[in-house]
mmCIF file of C-alpha atoms in Angstrom:
data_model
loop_
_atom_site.group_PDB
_atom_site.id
_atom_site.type_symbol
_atom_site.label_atom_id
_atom_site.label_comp_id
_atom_site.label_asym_id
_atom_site.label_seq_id
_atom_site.Cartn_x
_atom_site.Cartn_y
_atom_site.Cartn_z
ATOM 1 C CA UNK A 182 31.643 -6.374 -78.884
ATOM 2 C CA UNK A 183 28.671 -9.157 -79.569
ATOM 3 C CA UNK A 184 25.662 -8.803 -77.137
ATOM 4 C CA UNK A 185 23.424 -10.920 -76.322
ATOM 5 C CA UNK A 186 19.589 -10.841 -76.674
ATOM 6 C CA UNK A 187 19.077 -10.734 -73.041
ATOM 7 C CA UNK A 188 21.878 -7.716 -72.849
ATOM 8 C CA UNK A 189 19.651 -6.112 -75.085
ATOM 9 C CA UNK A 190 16.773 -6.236 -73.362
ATOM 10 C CA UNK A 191 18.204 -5.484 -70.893
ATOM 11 C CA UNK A 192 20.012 -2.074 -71.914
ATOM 12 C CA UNK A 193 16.494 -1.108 -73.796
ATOM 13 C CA UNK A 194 14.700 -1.572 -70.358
ATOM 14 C CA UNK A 195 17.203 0.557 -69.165
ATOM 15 C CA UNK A 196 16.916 3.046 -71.539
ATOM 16 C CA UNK A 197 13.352 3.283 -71.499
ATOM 17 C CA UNK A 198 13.108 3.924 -67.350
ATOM 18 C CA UNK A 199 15.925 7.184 -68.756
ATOM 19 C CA UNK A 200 14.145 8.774 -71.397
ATOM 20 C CA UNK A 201 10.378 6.768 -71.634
ATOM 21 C CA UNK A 202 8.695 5.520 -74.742
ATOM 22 C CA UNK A 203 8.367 8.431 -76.827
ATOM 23 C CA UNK A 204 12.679 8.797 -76.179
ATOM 24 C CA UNK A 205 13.473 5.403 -77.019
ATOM 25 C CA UNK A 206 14.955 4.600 -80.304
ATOM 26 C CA UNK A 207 16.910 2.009 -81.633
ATOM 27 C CA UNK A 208 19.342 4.414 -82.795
ATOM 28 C CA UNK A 209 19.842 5.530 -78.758
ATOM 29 C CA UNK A 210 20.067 1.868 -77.992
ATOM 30 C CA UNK A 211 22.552 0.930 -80.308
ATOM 31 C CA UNK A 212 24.197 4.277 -78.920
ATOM 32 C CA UNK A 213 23.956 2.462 -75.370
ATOM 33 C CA UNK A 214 25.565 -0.546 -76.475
ATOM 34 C CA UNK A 215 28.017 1.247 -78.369
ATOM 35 C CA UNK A 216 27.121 -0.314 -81.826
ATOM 36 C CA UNK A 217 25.667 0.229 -85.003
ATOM 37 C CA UNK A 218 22.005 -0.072 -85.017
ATOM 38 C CA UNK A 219 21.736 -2.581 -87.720
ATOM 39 C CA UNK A 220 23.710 -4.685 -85.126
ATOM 40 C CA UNK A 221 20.378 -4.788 -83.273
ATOM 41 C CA UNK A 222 18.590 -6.464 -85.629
ATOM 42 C CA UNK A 223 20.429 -9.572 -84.904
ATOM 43 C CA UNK A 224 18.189 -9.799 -82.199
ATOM 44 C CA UNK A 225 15.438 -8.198 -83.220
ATOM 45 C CA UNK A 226 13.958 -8.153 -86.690
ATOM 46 C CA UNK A 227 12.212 -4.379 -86.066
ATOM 47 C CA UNK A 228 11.613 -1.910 -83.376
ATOM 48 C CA UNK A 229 8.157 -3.345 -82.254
ATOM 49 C CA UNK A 230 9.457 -6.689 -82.409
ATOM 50 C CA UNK A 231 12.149 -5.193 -79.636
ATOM 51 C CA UNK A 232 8.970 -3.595 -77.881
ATOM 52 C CA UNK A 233 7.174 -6.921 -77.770
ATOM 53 C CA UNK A 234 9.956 -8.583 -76.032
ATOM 54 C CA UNK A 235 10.459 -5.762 -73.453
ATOM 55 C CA UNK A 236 6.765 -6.201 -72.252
ATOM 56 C CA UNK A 237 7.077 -10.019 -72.281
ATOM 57 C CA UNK A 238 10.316 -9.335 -69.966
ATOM 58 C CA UNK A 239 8.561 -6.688 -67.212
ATOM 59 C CA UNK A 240 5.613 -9.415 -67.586
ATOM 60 C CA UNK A 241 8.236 -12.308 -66.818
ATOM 61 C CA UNK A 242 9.794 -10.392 -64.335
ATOM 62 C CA UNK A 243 6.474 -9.104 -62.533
ATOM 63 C CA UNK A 244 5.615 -13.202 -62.196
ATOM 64 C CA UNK A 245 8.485 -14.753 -61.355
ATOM 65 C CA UNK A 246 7.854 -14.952 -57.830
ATOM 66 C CA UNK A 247 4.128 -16.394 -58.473
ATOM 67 C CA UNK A 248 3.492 -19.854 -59.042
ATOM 68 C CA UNK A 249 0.236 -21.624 -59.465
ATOM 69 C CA UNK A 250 -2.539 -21.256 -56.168
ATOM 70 C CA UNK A 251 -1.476 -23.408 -53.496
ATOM 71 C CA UNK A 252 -3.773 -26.512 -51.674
ATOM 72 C CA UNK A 253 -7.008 -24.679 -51.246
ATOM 73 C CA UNK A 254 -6.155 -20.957 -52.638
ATOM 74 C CA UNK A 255 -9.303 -19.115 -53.506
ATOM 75 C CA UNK A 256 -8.582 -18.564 -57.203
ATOM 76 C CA UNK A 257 -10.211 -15.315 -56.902
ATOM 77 C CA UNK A 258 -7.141 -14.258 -54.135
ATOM 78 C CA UNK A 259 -4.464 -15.923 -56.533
ATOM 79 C CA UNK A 260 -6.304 -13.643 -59.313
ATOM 80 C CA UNK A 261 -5.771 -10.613 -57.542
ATOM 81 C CA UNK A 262 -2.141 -11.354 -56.370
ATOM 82 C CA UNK A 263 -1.044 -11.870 -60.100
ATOM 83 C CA UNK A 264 -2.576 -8.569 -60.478
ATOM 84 C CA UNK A 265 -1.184 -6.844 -58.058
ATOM 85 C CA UNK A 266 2.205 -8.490 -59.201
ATOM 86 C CA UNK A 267 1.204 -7.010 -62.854
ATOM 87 C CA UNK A 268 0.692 -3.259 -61.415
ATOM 88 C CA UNK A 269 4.260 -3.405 -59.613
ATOM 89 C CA UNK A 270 5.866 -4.217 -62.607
ATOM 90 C CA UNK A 271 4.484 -1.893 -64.843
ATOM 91 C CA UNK A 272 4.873 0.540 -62.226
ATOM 92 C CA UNK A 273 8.527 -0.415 -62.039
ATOM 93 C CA UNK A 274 9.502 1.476 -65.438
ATOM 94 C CA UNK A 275 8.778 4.655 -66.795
ATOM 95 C CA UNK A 276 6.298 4.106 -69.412
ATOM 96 C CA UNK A 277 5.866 0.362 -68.494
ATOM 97 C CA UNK A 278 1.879 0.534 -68.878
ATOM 98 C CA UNK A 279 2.413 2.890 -72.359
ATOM 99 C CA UNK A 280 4.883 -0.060 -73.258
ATOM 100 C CA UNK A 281 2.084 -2.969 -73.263
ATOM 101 C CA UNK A 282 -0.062 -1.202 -75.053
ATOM 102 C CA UNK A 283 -0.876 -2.782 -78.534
ATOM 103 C CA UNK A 284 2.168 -5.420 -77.288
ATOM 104 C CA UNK A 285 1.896 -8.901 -78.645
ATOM 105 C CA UNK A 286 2.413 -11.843 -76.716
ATOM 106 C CA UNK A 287 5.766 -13.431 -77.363
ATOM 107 C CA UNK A 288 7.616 -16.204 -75.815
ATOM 108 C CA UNK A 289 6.784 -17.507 -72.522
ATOM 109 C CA UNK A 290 3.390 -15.214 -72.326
ATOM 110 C CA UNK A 291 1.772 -17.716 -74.087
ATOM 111 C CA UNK A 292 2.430 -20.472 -72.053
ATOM 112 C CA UNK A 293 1.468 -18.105 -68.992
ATOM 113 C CA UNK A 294 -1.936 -17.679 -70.023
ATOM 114 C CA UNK A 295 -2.301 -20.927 -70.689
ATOM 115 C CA UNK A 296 -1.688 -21.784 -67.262
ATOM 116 C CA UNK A 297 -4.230 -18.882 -65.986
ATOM 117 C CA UNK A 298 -6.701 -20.606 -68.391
ATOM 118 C CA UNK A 299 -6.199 -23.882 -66.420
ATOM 119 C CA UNK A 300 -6.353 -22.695 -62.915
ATOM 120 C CA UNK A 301 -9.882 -20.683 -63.822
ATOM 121 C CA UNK A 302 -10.889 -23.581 -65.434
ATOM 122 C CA UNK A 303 -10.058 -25.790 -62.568
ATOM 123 C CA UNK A 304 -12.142 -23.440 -60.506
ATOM 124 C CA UNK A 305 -15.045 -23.242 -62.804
ATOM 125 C CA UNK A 306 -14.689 -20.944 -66.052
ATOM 126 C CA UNK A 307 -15.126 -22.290 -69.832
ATOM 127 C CA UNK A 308 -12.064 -21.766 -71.496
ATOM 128 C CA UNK A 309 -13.369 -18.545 -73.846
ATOM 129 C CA UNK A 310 -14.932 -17.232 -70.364
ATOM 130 C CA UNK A 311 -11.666 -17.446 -68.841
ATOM 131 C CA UNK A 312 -9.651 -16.099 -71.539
ATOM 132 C CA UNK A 313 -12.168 -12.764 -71.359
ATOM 133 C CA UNK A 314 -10.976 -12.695 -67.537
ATOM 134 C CA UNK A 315 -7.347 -12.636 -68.023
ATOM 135 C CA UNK A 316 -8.474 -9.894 -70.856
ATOM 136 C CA UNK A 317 -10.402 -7.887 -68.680
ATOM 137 C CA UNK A 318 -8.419 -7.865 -65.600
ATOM 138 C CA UNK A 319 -5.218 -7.024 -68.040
ATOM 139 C CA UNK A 320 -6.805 -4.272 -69.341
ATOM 140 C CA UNK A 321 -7.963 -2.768 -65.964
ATOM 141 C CA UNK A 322 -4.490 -2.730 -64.473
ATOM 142 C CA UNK A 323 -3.027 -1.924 -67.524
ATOM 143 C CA UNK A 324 -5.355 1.346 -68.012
ATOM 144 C CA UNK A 325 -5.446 2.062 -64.421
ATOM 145 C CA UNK A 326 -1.112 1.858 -64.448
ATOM 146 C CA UNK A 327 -1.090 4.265 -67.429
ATOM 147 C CA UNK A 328 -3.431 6.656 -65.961
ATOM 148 C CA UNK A 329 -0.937 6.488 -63.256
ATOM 149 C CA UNK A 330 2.184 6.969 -64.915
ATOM 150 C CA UNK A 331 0.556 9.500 -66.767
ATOM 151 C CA UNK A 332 -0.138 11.975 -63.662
ATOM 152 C CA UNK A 333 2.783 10.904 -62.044
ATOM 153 C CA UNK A 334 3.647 14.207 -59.716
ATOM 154 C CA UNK A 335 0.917 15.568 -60.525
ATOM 155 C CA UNK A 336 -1.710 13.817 -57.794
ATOM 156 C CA UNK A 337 -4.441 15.572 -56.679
ATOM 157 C CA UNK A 338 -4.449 17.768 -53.299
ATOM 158 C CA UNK A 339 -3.934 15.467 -50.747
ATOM 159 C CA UNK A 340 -3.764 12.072 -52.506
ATOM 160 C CA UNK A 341 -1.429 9.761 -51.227
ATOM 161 C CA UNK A 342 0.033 6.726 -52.267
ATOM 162 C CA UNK A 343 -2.276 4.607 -49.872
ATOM 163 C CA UNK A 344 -4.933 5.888 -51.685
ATOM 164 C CA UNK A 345 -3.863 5.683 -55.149
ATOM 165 C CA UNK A 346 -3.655 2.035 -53.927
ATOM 166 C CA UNK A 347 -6.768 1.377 -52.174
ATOM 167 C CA UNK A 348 -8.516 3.101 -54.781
ATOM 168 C CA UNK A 349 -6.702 0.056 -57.185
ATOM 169 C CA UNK A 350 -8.041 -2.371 -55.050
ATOM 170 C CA UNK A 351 -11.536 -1.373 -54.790
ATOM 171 C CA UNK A 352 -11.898 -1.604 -58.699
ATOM 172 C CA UNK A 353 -9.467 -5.108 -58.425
ATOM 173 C CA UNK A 354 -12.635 -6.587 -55.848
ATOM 174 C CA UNK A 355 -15.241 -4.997 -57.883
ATOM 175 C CA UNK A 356 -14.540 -6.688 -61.046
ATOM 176 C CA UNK A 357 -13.494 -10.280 -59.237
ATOM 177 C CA UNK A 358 -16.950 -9.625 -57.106
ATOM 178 C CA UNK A 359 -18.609 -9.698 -60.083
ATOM 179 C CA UNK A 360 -16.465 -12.258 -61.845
ATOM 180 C CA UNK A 361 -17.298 -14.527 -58.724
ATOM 181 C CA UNK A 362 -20.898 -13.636 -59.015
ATOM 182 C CA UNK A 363 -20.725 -14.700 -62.438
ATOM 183 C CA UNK A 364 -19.123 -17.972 -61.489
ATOM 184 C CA UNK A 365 -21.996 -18.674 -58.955
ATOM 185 C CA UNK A 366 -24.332 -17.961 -61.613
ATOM 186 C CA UNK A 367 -25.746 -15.637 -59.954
ATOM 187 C CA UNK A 368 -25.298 -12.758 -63.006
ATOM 188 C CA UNK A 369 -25.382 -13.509 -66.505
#
């Protein structure tokens, strides 16, 4: 039985939300797909090659509702809806935020930042300044998701969901307060 690349992906995000990172092998995905494991690299010319591709496909997946801010969208609010998009998905698998760490772009990634370049550019940022912002906000919600994942059922007395999420937010409007501020030149 031939699979395809997507199929793959597919069955290793799969995989991955049964028995998280430190489970998944290309051995127990080729056990999945009932074939050999050198069938995989078809598809995939190593395991972190196969990684790569599974964080560009939550990444894909976490922004295929978004498109770019609408007639008069504050690009700050469009920031922080892509971000919020971002923490779903990652939230969405087990080990999703352990999964993007150290990933490499791949594919249509690329062409996403790109486009995030643009839009801060069109509201202001030097291309290198707005390349740090995607950075920084990545590496927030990334962290923050991780951190999550990684005390999953084990919360604090009394700590609920709503304030695991406002808690998100408040560091998601501290860091595009600042970014704004930055903008407006009024920190350098």
């Amino acid at each position: 039985m031939r699979h395809t690349r997507a199929a793959v992906m597919r069955a290793a995000l799969r995989l991955l939300d049964e028995v998280g990172l430190d489970g998944l092998t290309t051995r127990g995905l080729a056990q999945e797909l009932d074939v050999r494991s050198p069938a995989l690299y078809r598809h995939f010319g190593s395991k972190r090659e196969l990684l790569d591709h599974m964080a560009a496909t939550m990444i894909e997946d976490a922004f295929a509702h978004l498109a770019r801010p609408g007639p008069g969208q504050d690009w700050a609010d469009w920031l922080a809806e892509r971000g919020r998009a971002l923490r779903r998905g990652l939230l969405t698998y087990r080990d999703g935020a352990r999964l993007h760490v150290g990933a490499r772009p791949v594919g249509n990634q690329v062409v996403t930042s790109e486009s995030v370049v643009e839009v801060l550019g069109e509201a202001g940022f030097p291309p290198e300044e707005a390349r740090r912002v995607i950075l920084v906000i990545g590496r927030y919600i990334v962290g923050w998701v991780v951190e999550e994942q990684a005390s999953a059922g084990r919360s604090a007395e009394g700590e609920s969901r709503e304030a695991a999420d406002a808690d998100f937010e408040y560091g998601l409007n501290a860091i595009l307060t600042g970014l704004r501020a930055s903008l407006d030149g009024e920190i350098r």
